[in-house]
């Protein structure tokens, strides 16, 4: 799936003006890999750290585009440090009831994964080859960072999606 086409879709179909910019900050050990800004004129800017690998850049751009698609003023937070703390603690379905900005963070990630590696395909991957998954191969094939592939193909995550997705 093309993230560039998703960007085009945001602009032409949803009429959202989105500019993607590279920040001259090395990704290195940074927790935040990208962010979006909703500007007062109704347009959006997406900022991506430099030196991201192709798969990571693709995923982060996709996730930030879904932030644009899902954008709602009630779900924005200017408290970056507090937002990060809450998001880190709440990235578990059962243990927390995160506020709107944190829930939107998770929804944008889920939307990006559903776009890039949909649940139906994840389910199929898990049943092929006797359940022996080559996570690196799946990551290469779908252009998604391997850590997300492993997380979204995990038993716990698949069980959560099974609860809400009707086949």
Short mmCIF file of N, CA and C in Angstrom, two decimals:
data_model
loop_
_atom_site.label_atom_id
_atom_site.label_comp_id
_atom_site.label_asym_id
_atom_site.label_seq_id
_atom_site.Cartn_x
_atom_site.Cartn_y
_atom_site.Cartn_z
N UNK A 1 0.83 -1.18 0.00
CA UNK A 1 0.00 0.00 0.00
C UNK A 1 0.88 1.24 0.00
N UNK A 2 0.44 2.22 -0.72
CA UNK A 2 1.25 3.42 -0.90
C UNK A 2 0.88 4.50 0.12
N UNK A 3 1.86 4.89 0.92
CA UNK A 3 1.66 5.97 1.87
C UNK A 3 1.59 7.30 1.12
N UNK A 4 2.28 7.40 -0.01
CA UNK A 4 2.18 8.61 -0.83
C UNK A 4 0.75 8.77 -1.36
N UNK A 5 0.11 7.66 -1.72
CA UNK A 5 -1.29 7.73 -2.16
C UNK A 5 -2.20 8.14 -1.00
N UNK A 6 -1.88 7.69 0.21
CA UNK A 6 -2.64 8.10 1.38
C UNK A 6 -2.51 9.61 1.58
N UNK A 7 -1.31 10.12 1.40
CA UNK A 7 -1.09 11.56 1.51
C UNK A 7 -1.92 12.31 0.46
N UNK A 8 -1.92 11.79 -0.76
CA UNK A 8 -2.71 12.39 -1.83
C UNK A 8 -4.20 12.35 -1.48
N UNK A 9 -4.65 11.22 -0.93
CA UNK A 9 -6.04 11.05 -0.54
C UNK A 9 -6.44 12.09 0.51
N UNK A 10 -5.57 12.32 1.47
CA UNK A 10 -5.83 13.33 2.50
C UNK A 10 -6.03 14.70 1.86
N UNK A 11 -5.19 15.01 0.88
CA UNK A 11 -5.27 16.31 0.23
C UNK A 11 -6.44 16.43 -0.72
N UNK A 12 -6.55 15.54 -1.68
CA UNK A 12 -7.56 15.67 -2.72
C UNK A 12 -8.96 15.24 -2.27
N UNK A 13 -9.07 14.15 -1.56
CA UNK A 13 -10.38 13.65 -1.19
C UNK A 13 -10.89 14.31 0.08
N UNK A 14 -10.05 14.40 1.10
CA UNK A 14 -10.47 14.97 2.38
C UNK A 14 -10.28 16.49 2.45
N UNK A 15 -9.64 17.04 1.41
CA UNK A 15 -9.40 18.50 1.34
C UNK A 15 -8.61 19.02 2.55
N UNK A 16 -7.62 18.24 2.96
CA UNK A 16 -6.74 18.66 4.06
C UNK A 16 -5.37 18.96 3.47
N UNK A 17 -4.93 20.18 3.65
CA UNK A 17 -3.62 20.57 3.13
C UNK A 17 -2.55 20.06 4.10
N UNK A 18 -1.72 19.15 3.62
CA UNK A 18 -0.69 18.52 4.45
C UNK A 18 0.67 18.73 3.81
N UNK A 19 1.60 19.24 4.60
CA UNK A 19 2.98 19.38 4.17
C UNK A 19 3.84 18.49 5.04
N UNK A 20 4.67 17.67 4.41
CA UNK A 20 5.57 16.78 5.16
C UNK A 20 6.96 17.39 5.13
N UNK A 21 7.54 17.54 6.29
CA UNK A 21 8.86 18.15 6.41
C UNK A 21 9.80 17.22 7.19
N UNK A 22 11.06 17.29 6.82
CA UNK A 22 12.09 16.55 7.56
C UNK A 22 12.71 17.48 8.59
N UNK A 23 12.85 16.99 9.80
CA UNK A 23 13.56 17.74 10.84
C UNK A 23 15.02 17.36 10.79
N UNK A 24 15.86 18.28 10.97
CA UNK A 24 17.29 18.00 10.95
C UNK A 24 17.77 17.54 12.33
N UNK A 25 17.08 16.57 12.83
CA UNK A 25 17.44 15.92 14.09
C UNK A 25 17.60 14.44 13.80
N UNK A 26 18.70 13.88 14.24
CA UNK A 26 18.94 12.45 14.03
C UNK A 26 17.98 11.65 14.91
N UNK A 27 17.46 10.57 14.36
CA UNK A 27 16.52 9.73 15.09
C UNK A 27 17.19 9.10 16.31
N UNK A 28 18.40 8.60 16.14
CA UNK A 28 19.17 7.97 17.22
C UNK A 28 18.27 7.30 18.24
N UNK A 29 18.31 7.77 19.49
CA UNK A 29 17.55 7.17 20.58
C UNK A 29 16.26 7.93 20.89
N UNK A 30 15.85 8.79 20.01
CA UNK A 30 14.65 9.59 20.25
C UNK A 30 13.41 8.70 20.31
N UNK A 31 12.56 8.95 21.28
CA UNK A 31 11.32 8.20 21.42
C UNK A 31 10.33 8.66 20.35
N UNK A 32 10.22 9.96 20.17
CA UNK A 32 9.32 10.52 19.17
C UNK A 32 10.04 10.49 17.83
N UNK A 33 9.42 9.88 16.83
CA UNK A 33 10.01 9.77 15.50
C UNK A 33 9.38 10.74 14.52
N UNK A 34 8.20 11.23 14.86
CA UNK A 34 7.49 12.17 14.01
C UNK A 34 6.35 12.79 14.79
N UNK A 35 5.79 13.86 14.23
CA UNK A 35 4.64 14.51 14.86
C UNK A 35 3.89 15.29 13.80
N UNK A 36 2.68 15.63 14.12
CA UNK A 36 1.91 16.49 13.23
C UNK A 36 1.52 17.74 13.98
N UNK A 37 1.32 18.81 13.25
CA UNK A 37 0.87 20.06 13.82
C UNK A 37 -0.34 20.53 13.04
N UNK A 38 -1.39 20.85 13.76
CA UNK A 38 -2.59 21.43 13.15
C UNK A 38 -2.43 22.94 13.25
N UNK A 39 -2.34 23.60 12.12
CA UNK A 39 -2.09 25.03 12.08
C UNK A 39 -3.41 25.82 12.13
N UNK A 40 -3.32 27.08 12.53
CA UNK A 40 -4.52 27.90 12.70
C UNK A 40 -5.28 28.13 11.40
N UNK A 41 -4.61 27.99 10.26
CA UNK A 41 -5.30 28.19 8.97
C UNK A 41 -6.00 26.92 8.48
N UNK A 42 -6.00 25.86 9.30
CA UNK A 42 -6.67 24.62 8.93
C UNK A 42 -5.77 23.63 8.20
N UNK A 43 -4.54 24.02 7.92
CA UNK A 43 -3.61 23.11 7.27
C UNK A 43 -2.83 22.33 8.33
N UNK A 44 -2.04 21.37 7.85
CA UNK A 44 -1.28 20.50 8.74
C UNK A 44 0.15 20.40 8.26
N UNK A 45 1.04 20.22 9.21
CA UNK A 45 2.44 19.91 8.89
C UNK A 45 2.80 18.64 9.64
N UNK A 46 3.48 17.76 8.93
CA UNK A 46 4.00 16.54 9.52
C UNK A 46 5.51 16.67 9.53
N UNK A 47 6.10 16.40 10.68
CA UNK A 47 7.55 16.47 10.83
C UNK A 47 8.09 15.08 11.10
N UNK A 48 9.09 14.68 10.32
CA UNK A 48 9.73 13.38 10.48
C UNK A 48 11.19 13.59 10.79
N UNK A 49 11.72 12.82 11.74
CA UNK A 49 13.14 12.91 12.06
C UNK A 49 13.97 12.42 10.88
N UNK A 50 15.13 13.00 10.73
CA UNK A 50 16.03 12.54 9.67
C UNK A 50 16.65 11.21 10.09
N UNK A 51 17.23 10.55 9.16
CA UNK A 51 17.94 9.29 9.37
C UNK A 51 17.04 8.11 9.76
N UNK A 52 15.74 8.24 9.53
CA UNK A 52 14.87 7.08 9.74
C UNK A 52 15.09 6.11 8.59
N UNK A 53 15.06 4.82 8.87
CA UNK A 53 15.12 3.83 7.81
C UNK A 53 13.85 3.92 6.97
N UNK A 54 13.88 3.31 5.81
CA UNK A 54 12.73 3.41 4.89
C UNK A 54 11.44 2.91 5.51
N UNK A 55 11.48 1.74 6.16
CA UNK A 55 10.27 1.19 6.76
C UNK A 55 9.76 2.05 7.91
N UNK A 56 10.68 2.51 8.72
CA UNK A 56 10.27 3.33 9.86
C UNK A 56 9.71 4.67 9.38
N UNK A 57 10.33 5.27 8.39
CA UNK A 57 9.85 6.53 7.83
C UNK A 57 8.45 6.34 7.25
N UNK A 58 8.27 5.26 6.52
CA UNK A 58 6.98 4.95 5.91
C UNK A 58 5.90 4.79 6.98
N UNK A 59 6.22 4.05 8.04
CA UNK A 59 5.25 3.81 9.11
C UNK A 59 4.92 5.11 9.85
N UNK A 60 5.94 5.86 10.21
CA UNK A 60 5.73 7.11 10.97
C UNK A 60 4.92 8.10 10.14
N UNK A 61 5.25 8.22 8.86
CA UNK A 61 4.49 9.13 7.99
C UNK A 61 3.03 8.68 7.91
N UNK A 62 2.81 7.40 7.77
CA UNK A 62 1.45 6.85 7.70
C UNK A 62 0.70 7.15 8.99
N UNK A 63 1.33 6.91 10.12
CA UNK A 63 0.69 7.16 11.41
C UNK A 63 0.34 8.64 11.57
N UNK A 64 1.25 9.51 11.19
CA UNK A 64 0.99 10.95 11.31
C UNK A 64 -0.11 11.39 10.35
N UNK A 65 -0.18 10.78 9.17
CA UNK A 65 -1.29 11.08 8.25
C UNK A 65 -2.62 10.67 8.86
N UNK A 66 -2.63 9.56 9.59
CA UNK A 66 -3.88 9.16 10.25
C UNK A 66 -4.21 10.09 11.41
N UNK A 67 -3.21 10.71 12.01
CA UNK A 67 -3.50 11.77 12.99
C UNK A 67 -4.26 12.90 12.31
N UNK A 68 -3.85 13.24 11.10
CA UNK A 68 -4.54 14.29 10.34
C UNK A 68 -5.97 13.86 10.04
N UNK A 69 -6.15 12.62 9.58
CA UNK A 69 -7.48 12.12 9.26
C UNK A 69 -8.38 12.14 10.50
N UNK A 70 -7.85 11.75 11.65
CA UNK A 70 -8.63 11.65 12.88
C UNK A 70 -8.69 12.95 13.67
N UNK A 71 -8.04 13.99 13.20
CA UNK A 71 -7.85 15.21 13.99
C UNK A 71 -9.15 15.75 14.58
N UNK A 72 -9.08 16.08 15.86
CA UNK A 72 -10.18 16.68 16.60
C UNK A 72 -9.54 17.53 17.68
N UNK A 73 -9.97 18.76 17.83
CA UNK A 73 -9.33 19.67 18.79
C UNK A 73 -9.37 19.11 20.21
N UNK A 74 -10.39 18.32 20.56
CA UNK A 74 -10.46 17.75 21.91
C UNK A 74 -9.37 16.72 22.16
N UNK A 75 -8.75 16.25 21.10
CA UNK A 75 -7.79 15.16 21.24
C UNK A 75 -6.36 15.62 21.01
N UNK A 76 -6.13 16.89 21.12
CA UNK A 76 -4.78 17.43 20.98
C UNK A 76 -4.21 17.71 22.37
N UNK A 77 -2.90 17.66 22.45
CA UNK A 77 -2.24 17.96 23.72
C UNK A 77 -0.95 18.71 23.44
N UNK A 78 -0.79 19.83 24.12
CA UNK A 78 0.46 20.59 24.01
C UNK A 78 1.44 20.18 25.11
N UNK A 79 1.00 19.37 26.05
CA UNK A 79 1.86 18.88 27.12
C UNK A 79 2.58 17.63 26.62
N UNK A 80 3.65 17.86 25.85
CA UNK A 80 4.35 16.75 25.19
C UNK A 80 4.88 15.74 26.21
N UNK A 81 5.53 16.21 27.26
CA UNK A 81 6.11 15.30 28.25
C UNK A 81 5.01 14.48 28.93
N UNK A 82 3.95 15.14 29.38
CA UNK A 82 2.84 14.44 30.03
C UNK A 82 2.16 13.47 29.08
N UNK A 83 2.02 13.89 27.82
CA UNK A 83 1.41 13.03 26.80
C UNK A 83 2.24 11.77 26.60
N UNK A 84 3.56 11.93 26.53
CA UNK A 84 4.45 10.77 26.37
C UNK A 84 4.35 9.83 27.55
N UNK A 85 4.33 10.38 28.75
CA UNK A 85 4.22 9.53 29.94
C UNK A 85 2.92 8.74 29.93
N UNK A 86 1.82 9.41 29.64
CA UNK A 86 0.53 8.73 29.61
C UNK A 86 0.46 7.71 28.48
N UNK A 87 0.99 8.08 27.32
CA UNK A 87 0.95 7.17 26.17
C UNK A 87 1.78 5.92 26.45
N UNK A 88 2.93 6.08 27.05
CA UNK A 88 3.78 4.94 27.37
C UNK A 88 3.08 4.00 28.34
N UNK A 89 2.41 4.56 29.34
CA UNK A 89 1.72 3.75 30.34
C UNK A 89 0.45 3.11 29.79
N UNK A 90 -0.17 3.74 28.80
CA UNK A 90 -1.49 3.30 28.36
C UNK A 90 -1.49 2.42 27.12
N UNK A 91 -0.35 2.07 26.57
CA UNK A 91 -0.35 1.27 25.35
C UNK A 91 -0.61 -0.19 25.66
N UNK A 92 -1.55 -0.42 26.54
CA UNK A 92 -2.07 -1.73 26.85
C UNK A 92 -3.59 -1.58 26.86
N UNK A 93 -4.28 -2.47 26.20
CA UNK A 93 -5.73 -2.32 26.06
C UNK A 93 -6.47 -2.43 27.40
N UNK A 94 -6.07 -3.35 28.26
CA UNK A 94 -6.87 -3.66 29.43
C UNK A 94 -6.55 -2.82 30.66
N UNK A 95 -5.33 -2.38 30.81
CA UNK A 95 -4.89 -1.83 32.08
C UNK A 95 -5.20 -0.36 32.31
N UNK A 96 -5.54 0.40 31.28
CA UNK A 96 -5.67 1.83 31.45
C UNK A 96 -6.87 2.37 30.69
N UNK A 97 -7.31 3.52 31.13
CA UNK A 97 -8.36 4.26 30.42
C UNK A 97 -7.75 5.62 30.06
N UNK A 98 -7.01 5.68 28.96
CA UNK A 98 -6.31 6.91 28.63
C UNK A 98 -7.27 8.02 28.21
N UNK A 99 -6.82 9.27 28.38
CA UNK A 99 -7.58 10.41 27.91
C UNK A 99 -7.55 10.48 26.39
N UNK A 100 -8.30 11.41 25.85
CA UNK A 100 -8.45 11.51 24.40
C UNK A 100 -7.13 11.62 23.63
N UNK A 101 -6.18 12.51 24.01
CA UNK A 101 -4.95 12.58 23.21
C UNK A 101 -4.19 11.25 23.15
N UNK A 102 -4.17 10.53 24.26
CA UNK A 102 -3.46 9.25 24.28
C UNK A 102 -4.23 8.21 23.49
N UNK A 103 -5.54 8.19 23.63
CA UNK A 103 -6.36 7.25 22.85
C UNK A 103 -6.18 7.52 21.37
N UNK A 104 -6.11 8.78 20.97
CA UNK A 104 -5.91 9.13 19.56
C UNK A 104 -4.55 8.66 19.07
N UNK A 105 -3.57 8.68 19.94
CA UNK A 105 -2.23 8.19 19.59
C UNK A 105 -2.32 6.71 19.23
N UNK A 106 -2.99 5.97 20.06
CA UNK A 106 -3.15 4.53 19.81
C UNK A 106 -4.00 4.28 18.57
N UNK A 107 -5.07 5.05 18.40
CA UNK A 107 -5.91 4.89 17.21
C UNK A 107 -5.15 5.18 15.92
N UNK A 108 -4.29 6.19 15.94
CA UNK A 108 -3.49 6.51 14.74
C UNK A 108 -2.54 5.37 14.43
N UNK A 109 -1.94 4.78 15.47
CA UNK A 109 -1.05 3.64 15.25
C UNK A 109 -1.81 2.45 14.70
N UNK A 110 -2.96 2.16 15.29
CA UNK A 110 -3.77 1.04 14.81
C UNK A 110 -4.21 1.28 13.37
N UNK A 111 -4.62 2.50 13.05
CA UNK A 111 -5.04 2.83 11.69
C UNK A 111 -3.89 2.62 10.71
N UNK A 112 -2.69 3.04 11.10
CA UNK A 112 -1.52 2.86 10.24
C UNK A 112 -1.26 1.37 10.01
N UNK A 113 -1.33 0.58 11.06
CA UNK A 113 -1.11 -0.86 10.90
C UNK A 113 -2.22 -1.51 10.08
N UNK A 114 -3.45 -1.09 10.28
CA UNK A 114 -4.55 -1.65 9.49
C UNK A 114 -4.40 -1.28 8.02
N UNK A 115 -3.87 -0.11 7.75
CA UNK A 115 -3.63 0.31 6.37
C UNK A 115 -2.48 -0.49 5.76
N UNK A 116 -1.39 -0.62 6.50
CA UNK A 116 -0.17 -1.25 5.97
C UNK A 116 -0.18 -2.77 6.07
N UNK A 117 -0.75 -3.31 7.14
CA UNK A 117 -0.77 -4.76 7.37
C UNK A 117 -2.09 -5.12 8.06
N UNK A 118 -3.17 -5.20 7.28
CA UNK A 118 -4.51 -5.39 7.85
C UNK A 118 -4.66 -6.69 8.66
N UNK A 119 -5.61 -6.65 9.57
CA UNK A 119 -5.90 -7.77 10.45
C UNK A 119 -6.11 -9.07 9.67
N UNK A 120 -6.88 -9.03 8.59
CA UNK A 120 -7.16 -10.25 7.81
C UNK A 120 -5.86 -10.85 7.28
N UNK A 121 -4.95 -10.03 6.86
CA UNK A 121 -3.66 -10.53 6.37
C UNK A 121 -2.80 -11.02 7.52
N UNK A 122 -2.86 -10.35 8.66
CA UNK A 122 -2.11 -10.83 9.84
C UNK A 122 -2.63 -12.20 10.25
N UNK A 123 -3.94 -12.36 10.24
CA UNK A 123 -4.55 -13.64 10.60
C UNK A 123 -4.09 -14.74 9.64
N UNK A 124 -4.05 -14.42 8.34
CA UNK A 124 -3.59 -15.37 7.34
C UNK A 124 -2.12 -15.72 7.53
N UNK A 125 -1.30 -14.74 7.82
CA UNK A 125 0.13 -14.96 8.05
C UNK A 125 0.34 -15.95 9.20
N UNK A 126 -0.46 -15.80 10.24
CA UNK A 126 -0.31 -16.67 11.41
C UNK A 126 -0.72 -18.11 11.15
N UNK A 127 -1.54 -18.34 10.13
CA UNK A 127 -1.98 -19.71 9.85
C UNK A 127 -1.14 -20.39 8.77
N UNK A 128 -0.35 -19.62 8.04
CA UNK A 128 0.52 -20.21 7.01
C UNK A 128 1.72 -20.90 7.64
N UNK A 129 2.31 -21.78 6.91
CA UNK A 129 3.56 -22.44 7.30
C UNK A 129 3.53 -23.00 8.72
N UNK A 130 2.38 -23.52 9.11
CA UNK A 130 2.27 -24.13 10.44
C UNK A 130 2.44 -23.14 11.57
N UNK A 131 2.21 -21.88 11.31
CA UNK A 131 2.33 -20.86 12.35
C UNK A 131 3.75 -20.38 12.59
N UNK A 132 4.70 -20.84 11.78
CA UNK A 132 6.09 -20.38 11.91
C UNK A 132 6.25 -19.08 11.14
N UNK A 133 6.25 -17.96 11.83
CA UNK A 133 6.29 -16.64 11.20
C UNK A 133 7.72 -16.15 11.12
N UNK A 134 8.10 -15.74 9.93
CA UNK A 134 9.39 -15.07 9.73
C UNK A 134 9.11 -13.57 9.80
N UNK A 135 9.23 -13.01 11.00
CA UNK A 135 8.87 -11.61 11.23
C UNK A 135 9.66 -10.65 10.35
N UNK A 136 10.92 -10.95 10.15
CA UNK A 136 11.75 -10.08 9.31
C UNK A 136 11.24 -10.08 7.87
N UNK A 137 10.82 -11.24 7.38
CA UNK A 137 10.30 -11.34 6.02
C UNK A 137 8.98 -10.58 5.90
N UNK A 138 8.12 -10.72 6.89
CA UNK A 138 6.84 -9.99 6.87
C UNK A 138 7.11 -8.49 6.89
N UNK A 139 8.05 -8.07 7.73
CA UNK A 139 8.39 -6.64 7.81
C UNK A 139 8.88 -6.12 6.46
N UNK A 140 9.73 -6.88 5.79
CA UNK A 140 10.22 -6.48 4.46
C UNK A 140 9.09 -6.45 3.44
N UNK A 141 8.28 -7.47 3.44
CA UNK A 141 7.19 -7.61 2.47
C UNK A 141 6.18 -6.47 2.57
N UNK A 142 5.84 -6.08 3.79
CA UNK A 142 4.82 -5.05 4.00
C UNK A 142 5.40 -3.66 4.24
N UNK A 143 6.71 -3.56 4.35
CA UNK A 143 7.34 -2.26 4.55
C UNK A 143 7.01 -1.64 5.89
N UNK A 144 6.99 -2.48 6.93
CA UNK A 144 6.66 -2.05 8.29
C UNK A 144 7.82 -2.43 9.20
N UNK A 145 8.18 -1.58 10.16
CA UNK A 145 9.25 -1.96 11.09
C UNK A 145 8.93 -3.28 11.79
N UNK A 146 9.94 -4.11 11.95
CA UNK A 146 9.74 -5.44 12.50
C UNK A 146 9.12 -5.42 13.89
N UNK A 147 9.45 -4.44 14.71
CA UNK A 147 8.90 -4.43 16.08
C UNK A 147 7.37 -4.28 16.06
N UNK A 148 6.84 -3.57 15.07
CA UNK A 148 5.38 -3.45 14.95
C UNK A 148 4.77 -4.75 14.43
N UNK A 149 5.45 -5.39 13.51
CA UNK A 149 4.99 -6.68 13.00
C UNK A 149 4.90 -7.67 14.16
N UNK A 150 5.95 -7.76 14.95
CA UNK A 150 5.96 -8.69 16.08
C UNK A 150 4.86 -8.36 17.08
N UNK A 151 4.68 -7.09 17.37
CA UNK A 151 3.65 -6.67 18.33
C UNK A 151 2.25 -6.98 17.82
N UNK A 152 1.97 -6.61 16.58
CA UNK A 152 0.62 -6.79 16.04
C UNK A 152 0.31 -8.24 15.66
N UNK A 153 1.31 -9.08 15.56
CA UNK A 153 1.09 -10.51 15.34
C UNK A 153 1.13 -11.31 16.64
N UNK A 154 1.35 -10.63 17.75
CA UNK A 154 1.42 -11.32 19.03
C UNK A 154 0.04 -11.88 19.40
N UNK A 155 0.03 -12.94 20.19
CA UNK A 155 -1.23 -13.56 20.62
C UNK A 155 -2.13 -12.55 21.32
N UNK A 156 -1.54 -11.74 22.21
CA UNK A 156 -2.34 -10.78 22.98
C UNK A 156 -2.99 -9.75 22.05
N UNK A 157 -2.23 -9.21 21.11
CA UNK A 157 -2.78 -8.19 20.22
C UNK A 157 -3.82 -8.79 19.29
N UNK A 158 -3.54 -9.96 18.74
CA UNK A 158 -4.52 -10.59 17.85
C UNK A 158 -5.81 -10.91 18.60
N UNK A 159 -5.69 -11.30 19.86
CA UNK A 159 -6.88 -11.58 20.67
C UNK A 159 -7.71 -10.32 20.85
N UNK A 160 -7.05 -9.18 21.07
CA UNK A 160 -7.78 -7.93 21.22
C UNK A 160 -8.53 -7.57 19.95
N UNK A 161 -7.89 -7.75 18.80
CA UNK A 161 -8.54 -7.44 17.53
C UNK A 161 -9.67 -8.43 17.22
N UNK A 162 -9.48 -9.69 17.61
CA UNK A 162 -10.52 -10.69 17.40
C UNK A 162 -11.80 -10.32 18.14
N UNK A 163 -11.66 -9.65 19.28
CA UNK A 163 -12.84 -9.25 20.06
C UNK A 163 -13.69 -8.21 19.33
N UNK A 164 -13.06 -7.38 18.50
CA UNK A 164 -13.80 -6.27 17.88
C UNK A 164 -14.01 -6.42 16.37
N UNK A 165 -13.33 -7.35 15.74
CA UNK A 165 -13.46 -7.52 14.29
C UNK A 165 -14.27 -8.76 13.99
N UNK A 166 -15.33 -8.58 13.26
CA UNK A 166 -16.17 -9.69 12.85
C UNK A 166 -15.72 -10.16 11.47
N UNK A 167 -15.40 -11.43 11.34
CA UNK A 167 -14.97 -11.97 10.04
C UNK A 167 -16.14 -12.17 9.11
#
